[in-house]
Amino acid sequence: MKLAIAAILISYAAAFAPTPKVASKSSLMESPYENELGVIAPTGFFDPLGLSNDIDEETFAQYRTAELKHGRVAQLAVIGYVVQEIYRFPFDIAPGVPCSSIPNGVAAINAIPALGWAQIFFLIGAVDYYGFLGNFDAGKPDLDVEELEKRQLSELQHGRLAMLAVLELLRHDSQNLVQPGFDGLDNLITGLPFLYN
């Protein structure tokens, strides 16, 4: 019995004994891009899959441009998702199919006719291919370096937030499509009921 008690006490003491620190290697510490714009506290340089390891600066710039483009698209998607709750365009998306007859959100996927999808597809393709809505010289404010960097960081953060927001809107709407009224709410925007009057 005394031997068992001594073994338990020794094991408790060993559990709280200091251990030597071993330097661990992670994708968060190895990246040469940890000082780039967009690295913010508390996460620091967030690349858990190691996509930035062993790439050159040109590839990183392409990744950053893609992140910026996806963020802008997500911001437009969130605005579009919310606006369709209270406003409909007064034209036909296809001959004989007015925009007002298309349901909101995920339910619209099956309701939009093929000609409507073709319009959407070719418009997005033209914008992406020809660079519409891209880098314009007109309208750019003349900013000092610090203010420009601050605004670029804000745009990255807003895009990241919008990407999460559009995923949550799609998740919520998909769940509501499968199980209507699962949350007990009739509308997507519950905090502003005057919008639906």
PDB file of C-alpha atoms in Angstrom:
ATOM      1  CA  MET A   1       0.000   0.000   0.000  1.00  0.00           C
ATOM      2  CA  LYS A   2       2.805   2.403   0.889  1.00  0.00           C
ATOM      3  CA  LEU A   3       4.467   1.619  -2.429  1.00  0.00           C
ATOM      4  CA  ALA A   4       1.260   2.477  -4.342  1.00  0.00           C
ATOM      5  CA  ILE A   5       0.887   5.804  -2.521  1.00  0.00           C
ATOM      6  CA  ALA A   6       4.546   6.650  -3.200  1.00  0.00           C
ATOM      7  CA  ALA A   7       4.097   5.834  -6.919  1.00  0.00           C
ATOM      8  CA  ILE A   8       1.013   8.086  -7.115  1.00  0.00           C
ATOM      9  CA  LEU A   9       2.843  10.952  -5.398  1.00  0.00           C
ATOM     10  CA  ILE A  10       5.823  10.592  -7.739  1.00  0.00           C
ATOM     11  CA  SER A  11       3.555  10.597 -10.783  1.00  0.00           C
ATOM     12  CA  TYR A  12       1.835  13.775  -9.546  1.00  0.00           C
ATOM     13  CA  ALA A  13       5.194  15.443  -9.008  1.00  0.00           C
ATOM     14  CA  ALA A  14       6.361  14.421 -12.488  1.00  0.00           C
ATOM     15  CA  ALA A  15       3.217  15.913 -14.018  1.00  0.00           C
ATOM     16  CA  PHE A  16       4.113  19.377 -12.708  1.00  0.00           C
ATOM     17  CA  ALA A  17       7.884  19.204 -13.280  1.00  0.00           C
ATOM     18  CA  PRO A  18       9.273  21.647 -15.860  1.00  0.00           C
ATOM     19  CA  THR A  19       9.962  20.166 -19.276  1.00  0.00           C
ATOM     20  CA  PRO A  20      12.536  21.339 -21.776  1.00  0.00           C
ATOM     21  CA  LYS A  21      11.050  23.492 -24.532  1.00  0.00           C
ATOM     22  CA  VAL A  22      11.473  22.140 -28.027  1.00  0.00           C
ATOM     23  CA  ALA A  23      11.188  24.590 -30.892  1.00  0.00           C
ATOM     24  CA  SER A  24       8.240  23.518 -32.972  1.00  0.00           C
ATOM     25  CA  LYS A  25       7.922  24.172 -36.667  1.00  0.00           C
ATOM     26  CA  SER A  26       4.607  25.342 -37.985  1.00  0.00           C
ATOM     27  CA  SER A  27       3.351  26.884 -41.191  1.00  0.00           C
ATOM     28  CA  LEU A  28       2.514  30.013 -39.215  1.00  0.00           C
ATOM     29  CA  MET A  29       6.146  30.658 -38.274  1.00  0.00           C
ATOM     30  CA  GLU A  30       7.909  29.706 -41.499  1.00  0.00           C
ATOM     31  CA  SER A  31       6.266  32.019 -44.003  1.00  0.00           C
ATOM     32  CA  PRO A  32       8.283  34.852 -45.525  1.00  0.00           C
ATOM     33  CA  TYR A  33       4.991  36.738 -45.956  1.00  0.00           C
ATOM     34  CA  GLU A  34       4.201  37.251 -42.285  1.00  0.00           C
ATOM     35  CA  ASN A  35       4.869  40.999 -42.599  1.00  0.00           C
ATOM     36  CA  GLU A  36       2.549  41.546 -45.579  1.00  0.00           C
ATOM     37  CA  LEU A  37      -0.566  43.695 -45.533  1.00  0.00           C
ATOM     38  CA  GLY A  38      -3.486  41.768 -44.041  1.00  0.00           C
ATOM     39  CA  VAL A  39      -1.582  40.179 -41.167  1.00  0.00           C
ATOM     40  CA  ILE A  40      -3.475  41.285 -38.083  1.00  0.00           C
ATOM     41  CA  ALA A  41      -3.659  40.399 -34.409  1.00  0.00           C
ATOM     42  CA  PRO A  42      -4.580  38.067 -32.781  1.00  0.00           C
ATOM     43  CA  THR A  43      -4.168  35.479 -35.542  1.00  0.00           C
ATOM     44  CA  GLY A  44      -1.051  36.877 -37.151  1.00  0.00           C
ATOM     45  CA  PHE A  45      -0.236  35.320 -40.506  1.00  0.00           C
ATOM     46  CA  PHE A  46      -2.992  32.740 -40.875  1.00  0.00           C
ATOM     47  CA  ASP A  47      -2.093  29.973 -43.300  1.00  0.00           C
ATOM     48  CA  PRO A  48      -2.918  26.669 -41.592  1.00  0.00           C
ATOM     49  CA  LEU A  49      -2.683  24.666 -44.845  1.00  0.00           C
ATOM     50  CA  GLY A  50       0.730  26.064 -45.720  1.00  0.00           C
ATOM     51  CA  LEU A  51      -0.345  27.397 -49.119  1.00  0.00           C
ATOM     52  CA  SER A  52       2.233  30.178 -48.960  1.00  0.00           C
ATOM     53  CA  ASN A  53       5.158  27.852 -48.283  1.00  0.00           C
ATOM     54  CA  ASP A  54       7.638  27.533 -51.146  1.00  0.00           C
ATOM     55  CA  ILE A  55       5.951  30.084 -53.433  1.00  0.00           C
ATOM     56  CA  ASP A  56       7.450  33.168 -55.017  1.00  0.00           C
ATOM     57  CA  GLU A  57       6.257  36.740 -54.558  1.00  0.00           C
ATOM     58  CA  GLU A  58       4.380  36.719 -57.871  1.00  0.00           C
ATOM     59  CA  THR A  59       2.277  33.726 -56.800  1.00  0.00           C
ATOM     60  CA  PHE A  60       1.606  35.341 -53.423  1.00  0.00           C
ATOM     61  CA  ALA A  61       0.482  38.509 -55.223  1.00  0.00           C
ATOM     62  CA  GLN A  62      -1.906  36.374 -57.331  1.00  0.00           C
ATOM     63  CA  TYR A  63      -3.292  34.788 -54.164  1.00  0.00           C
ATOM     64  CA  ARG A  64      -3.780  38.214 -52.583  1.00  0.00           C
ATOM     65  CA  THR A  65      -5.497  39.518 -55.742  1.00  0.00           C
ATOM     66  CA  ALA A  66      -7.810  36.486 -55.718  1.00  0.00           C
ATOM     67  CA  GLU A  67      -8.595  37.083 -52.033  1.00  0.00           C
ATOM     68  CA  LEU A  68      -9.401  40.715 -52.778  1.00  0.00           C
ATOM     69  CA  LYS A  69     -11.595  39.787 -55.759  1.00  0.00           C
ATOM     70  CA  HIS A  70     -13.463  37.124 -53.772  1.00  0.00           C
ATOM     71  CA  GLY A  71     -13.946  39.619 -50.943  1.00  0.00           C
ATOM     72  CA  ARG A  72     -15.440  42.171 -53.328  1.00  0.00           C
ATOM     73  CA  VAL A  73     -17.760  39.573 -54.850  1.00  0.00           C
ATOM     74  CA  ALA A  74     -18.810  38.447 -51.369  1.00  0.00           C
ATOM     75  CA  GLN A  75     -19.584  42.048 -50.377  1.00  0.00           C
ATOM     76  CA  LEU A  76     -21.806  42.394 -53.455  1.00  0.00           C
ATOM     77  CA  ALA A  77     -23.425  39.035 -52.660  1.00  0.00           C
ATOM     78  CA  VAL A  78     -24.294  40.084 -49.110  1.00  0.00           C
ATOM     79  CA  ILE A  79     -25.778  43.362 -50.351  1.00  0.00           C
ATOM     80  CA  GLY A  80     -27.722  41.500 -53.047  1.00  0.00           C
ATOM     81  CA  TYR A  81     -28.979  38.937 -50.567  1.00  0.00           C
ATOM     82  CA  VAL A  82     -30.299  41.640 -48.255  1.00  0.00           C
ATOM     83  CA  VAL A  83     -31.653  43.995 -50.937  1.00  0.00           C
ATOM     84  CA  GLN A  84     -33.763  41.293 -52.590  1.00  0.00           C
ATOM     85  CA  GLU A  85     -35.710  41.036 -49.362  1.00  0.00           C
ATOM     86  CA  ILE A  86     -37.120  44.538 -49.855  1.00  0.00           C
ATOM     87  CA  TYR A  87     -36.739  45.457 -53.556  1.00  0.00           C
ATOM     88  CA  ARG A  88     -37.197  43.759 -56.939  1.00  0.00           C
ATOM     89  CA  PHE A  89     -35.988  45.043 -60.295  1.00  0.00           C
ATOM     90  CA  PRO A  90     -38.850  45.994 -62.622  1.00  0.00           C
ATOM     91  CA  PHE A  91     -37.684  44.005 -65.672  1.00  0.00           C
ATOM     92  CA  ASP A  92     -38.034  40.420 -66.899  1.00  0.00           C
ATOM     93  CA  ILE A  93     -35.091  38.111 -66.230  1.00  0.00           C
ATOM     94  CA  ALA A  94     -36.316  36.042 -69.184  1.00  0.00           C
ATOM     95  CA  PRO A  95     -39.219  36.628 -71.592  1.00  0.00           C
ATOM     96  CA  GLY A  96     -42.414  36.457 -69.518  1.00  0.00           C
ATOM     97  CA  VAL A  97     -40.582  35.894 -66.203  1.00  0.00           C
ATOM     98  CA  PRO A  98     -40.452  39.090 -64.110  1.00  0.00           C
ATOM     99  CA  CYS A  99     -37.835  39.440 -61.371  1.00  0.00           C
ATOM    100  CA  SER A 100     -40.663  39.785 -58.839  1.00  0.00           C
ATOM    101  CA  SER A 101     -41.727  36.171 -59.479  1.00  0.00           C
ATOM    102  CA  ILE A 102     -38.316  34.731 -58.510  1.00  0.00           C
ATOM    103  CA  PRO A 103     -38.103  33.673 -54.849  1.00  0.00           C
ATOM    104  CA  ASN A 104     -35.336  34.885 -52.545  1.00  0.00           C
ATOM    105  CA  GLY A 105     -32.067  33.162 -51.783  1.00  0.00           C
ATOM    106  CA  VAL A 106     -31.344  29.513 -52.441  1.00  0.00           C
ATOM    107  CA  ALA A 107     -34.891  28.873 -53.677  1.00  0.00           C
ATOM    108  CA  ALA A 108     -34.081  31.057 -56.708  1.00  0.00           C
ATOM    109  CA  ILE A 109     -31.644  28.463 -58.089  1.00  0.00           C
ATOM    110  CA  ASN A 110     -34.418  26.262 -59.452  1.00  0.00           C
ATOM    111  CA  ALA A 111     -36.724  29.172 -60.362  1.00  0.00           C
ATOM    112  CA  ILE A 112     -34.375  31.080 -62.691  1.00  0.00           C
ATOM    113  CA  PRO A 113     -34.817  29.909 -66.310  1.00  0.00           C
ATOM    114  CA  ALA A 114     -31.870  28.900 -68.512  1.00  0.00           C
ATOM    115  CA  LEU A 115     -31.862  32.252 -70.335  1.00  0.00           C
ATOM    116  CA  GLY A 116     -31.536  34.054 -66.987  1.00  0.00           C
ATOM    117  CA  TRP A 117     -28.578  31.858 -66.013  1.00  0.00           C
ATOM    118  CA  ALA A 118     -26.995  32.563 -69.426  1.00  0.00           C
ATOM    119  CA  GLN A 119     -27.284  36.322 -68.814  1.00  0.00           C
ATOM    120  CA  ILE A 120     -25.687  35.983 -65.391  1.00  0.00           C
ATOM    121  CA  PHE A 121     -22.921  33.708 -66.698  1.00  0.00           C
ATOM    122  CA  PHE A 122     -21.967  35.959 -69.628  1.00  0.00           C
ATOM    123  CA  LEU A 123     -22.097  39.162 -67.562  1.00  0.00           C
ATOM    124  CA  ILE A 124     -19.769  37.711 -64.918  1.00  0.00           C
ATOM    125  CA  GLY A 125     -17.509  36.288 -67.634  1.00  0.00           C
ATOM    126  CA  ALA A 126     -17.265  39.664 -69.388  1.00  0.00           C
ATOM    127  CA  VAL A 127     -16.497  41.459 -66.129  1.00  0.00           C
ATOM    128  CA  ASP A 128     -13.787  38.947 -65.258  1.00  0.00           C
ATOM    129  CA  TYR A 129     -12.261  38.707 -68.751  1.00  0.00           C
ATOM    130  CA  TYR A 130     -12.281  42.382 -69.747  1.00  0.00           C
ATOM    131  CA  GLY A 131     -11.532  43.712 -66.270  1.00  0.00           C
ATOM    132  CA  PHE A 132     -14.648  45.815 -65.808  1.00  0.00           C
ATOM    133  CA  LEU A 133     -15.065  46.977 -62.217  1.00  0.00           C
ATOM    134  CA  GLY A 134     -11.319  46.780 -61.810  1.00  0.00           C
ATOM    135  CA  ASN A 135      -8.520  49.271 -61.366  1.00  0.00           C
ATOM    136  CA  PHE A 136      -9.736  52.710 -62.450  1.00  0.00           C
ATOM    137  CA  ASP A 137      -7.633  55.870 -62.359  1.00  0.00           C
ATOM    138  CA  ALA A 138     -10.613  58.225 -62.112  1.00  0.00           C
ATOM    139  CA  GLY A 139     -12.003  58.714 -58.639  1.00  0.00           C
ATOM    140  CA  LYS A 140      -8.959  57.579 -56.698  1.00  0.00           C
ATOM    141  CA  PRO A 141      -8.170  59.886 -53.790  1.00  0.00           C
ATOM    142  CA  ASP A 142      -4.619  61.144 -53.410  1.00  0.00           C
ATOM    143  CA  LEU A 143      -3.574  59.515 -50.138  1.00  0.00           C
ATOM    144  CA  ASP A 144      -0.338  59.272 -48.251  1.00  0.00           C
ATOM    145  CA  VAL A 145       1.222  55.837 -47.831  1.00  0.00           C
ATOM    146  CA  GLU A 146      -0.057  55.234 -44.279  1.00  0.00           C
ATOM    147  CA  GLU A 147      -3.662  56.123 -45.110  1.00  0.00           C
ATOM    148  CA  LEU A 148      -3.599  54.027 -48.308  1.00  0.00           C
ATOM    149  CA  GLU A 149      -2.270  51.016 -46.378  1.00  0.00           C
ATOM    150  CA  LYS A 150      -4.945  51.516 -43.707  1.00  0.00           C
ATOM    151  CA  ARG A 151      -7.706  51.585 -46.344  1.00  0.00           C
ATOM    152  CA  GLN A 152      -6.302  48.549 -48.165  1.00  0.00           C
ATOM    153  CA  LEU A 153      -6.240  46.635 -44.871  1.00  0.00           C
ATOM    154  CA  SER A 154      -9.832  47.704 -44.202  1.00  0.00           C
ATOM    155  CA  GLU A 155     -10.886  46.438 -47.629  1.00  0.00           C
ATOM    156  CA  LEU A 156      -9.227  43.075 -46.971  1.00  0.00           C
ATOM    157  CA  GLN A 157     -10.917  42.811 -43.566  1.00  0.00           C
ATOM    158  CA  HIS A 158     -14.327  43.777 -44.982  1.00  0.00           C
ATOM    159  CA  GLY A 159     -13.925  41.196 -47.741  1.00  0.00           C
ATOM    160  CA  ARG A 160     -12.991  38.481 -45.253  1.00  0.00           C
ATOM    161  CA  LEU A 161     -16.010  39.339 -43.122  1.00  0.00           C
ATOM    162  CA  ALA A 162     -18.272  39.364 -46.184  1.00  0.00           C
ATOM    163  CA  MET A 163     -17.022  35.904 -47.228  1.00  0.00           C
ATOM    164  CA  LEU A 164     -18.037  34.560 -43.821  1.00  0.00           C
ATOM    165  CA  ALA A 165     -21.332  36.478 -43.921  1.00  0.00           C
ATOM    166  CA  VAL A 166     -22.399  35.128 -47.308  1.00  0.00           C
ATOM    167  CA  LEU A 167     -21.612  31.578 -46.178  1.00  0.00           C
ATOM    168  CA  GLU A 168     -23.804  32.080 -43.104  1.00  0.00           C
ATOM    169  CA  LEU A 169     -26.620  33.576 -45.198  1.00  0.00           C
ATOM    170  CA  LEU A 170     -26.491  30.572 -47.532  1.00  0.00           C
ATOM    171  CA  ARG A 171     -26.396  28.138 -44.598  1.00  0.00           C
ATOM    172  CA  HIS A 172     -29.329  29.811 -42.873  1.00  0.00           C
ATOM    173  CA  ASP A 173     -31.368  30.054 -46.057  1.00  0.00           C
ATOM    174  CA  SER A 174     -30.628  26.426 -47.017  1.00  0.00           C
ATOM    175  CA  GLN A 175     -31.697  25.216 -43.588  1.00  0.00           C
ATOM    176  CA  ASN A 176     -34.855  27.329 -43.818  1.00  0.00           C
ATOM    177  CA  LEU A 177     -35.551  25.848 -47.268  1.00  0.00           C
ATOM    178  CA  VAL A 178     -35.302  22.289 -45.924  1.00  0.00           C
ATOM    179  CA  GLN A 179     -37.188  22.986 -42.694  1.00  0.00           C
ATOM    180  CA  PRO A 180     -39.308  26.158 -43.099  1.00  0.00           C
ATOM    181  CA  GLY A 181     -39.591  28.274 -39.969  1.00  0.00           C
ATOM    182  CA  PHE A 182     -36.875  26.331 -38.115  1.00  0.00           C
ATOM    183  CA  ASP A 183     -35.860  29.514 -36.314  1.00  0.00           C
ATOM    184  CA  GLY A 184     -39.404  30.794 -35.725  1.00  0.00           C
ATOM    185  CA  LEU A 185     -38.791  33.893 -37.850  1.00  0.00           C
ATOM    186  CA  ASP A 186     -40.708  34.898 -40.956  1.00  0.00           C
ATOM    187  CA  ASN A 187     -38.096  37.173 -42.519  1.00  0.00           C
ATOM    188  CA  LEU A 188     -34.353  37.175 -43.076  1.00  0.00           C
ATOM    189  CA  ILE A 189     -33.873  40.656 -41.595  1.00  0.00           C
ATOM    190  CA  THR A 190     -35.540  40.532 -38.191  1.00  0.00           C
ATOM    191  CA  GLY A 191     -34.098  43.669 -36.601  1.00  0.00           C
ATOM    192  CA  LEU A 192     -35.681  46.061 -39.084  1.00  0.00           C
ATOM    193  CA  PRO A 193     -39.365  45.074 -39.416  1.00  0.00           C
ATOM    194  CA  PHE A 194     -40.325  48.375 -41.096  1.00  0.00           C
ATOM    195  CA  LEU A 195     -38.535  47.193 -44.251  1.00  0.00           C
ATOM    196  CA  TYR A 196     -41.319  44.720 -44.959  1.00  0.00           C
ATOM    197  CA  ASN A 197     -44.200  47.232 -44.744  1.00  0.00           C
TER     198      ASN A 197
END
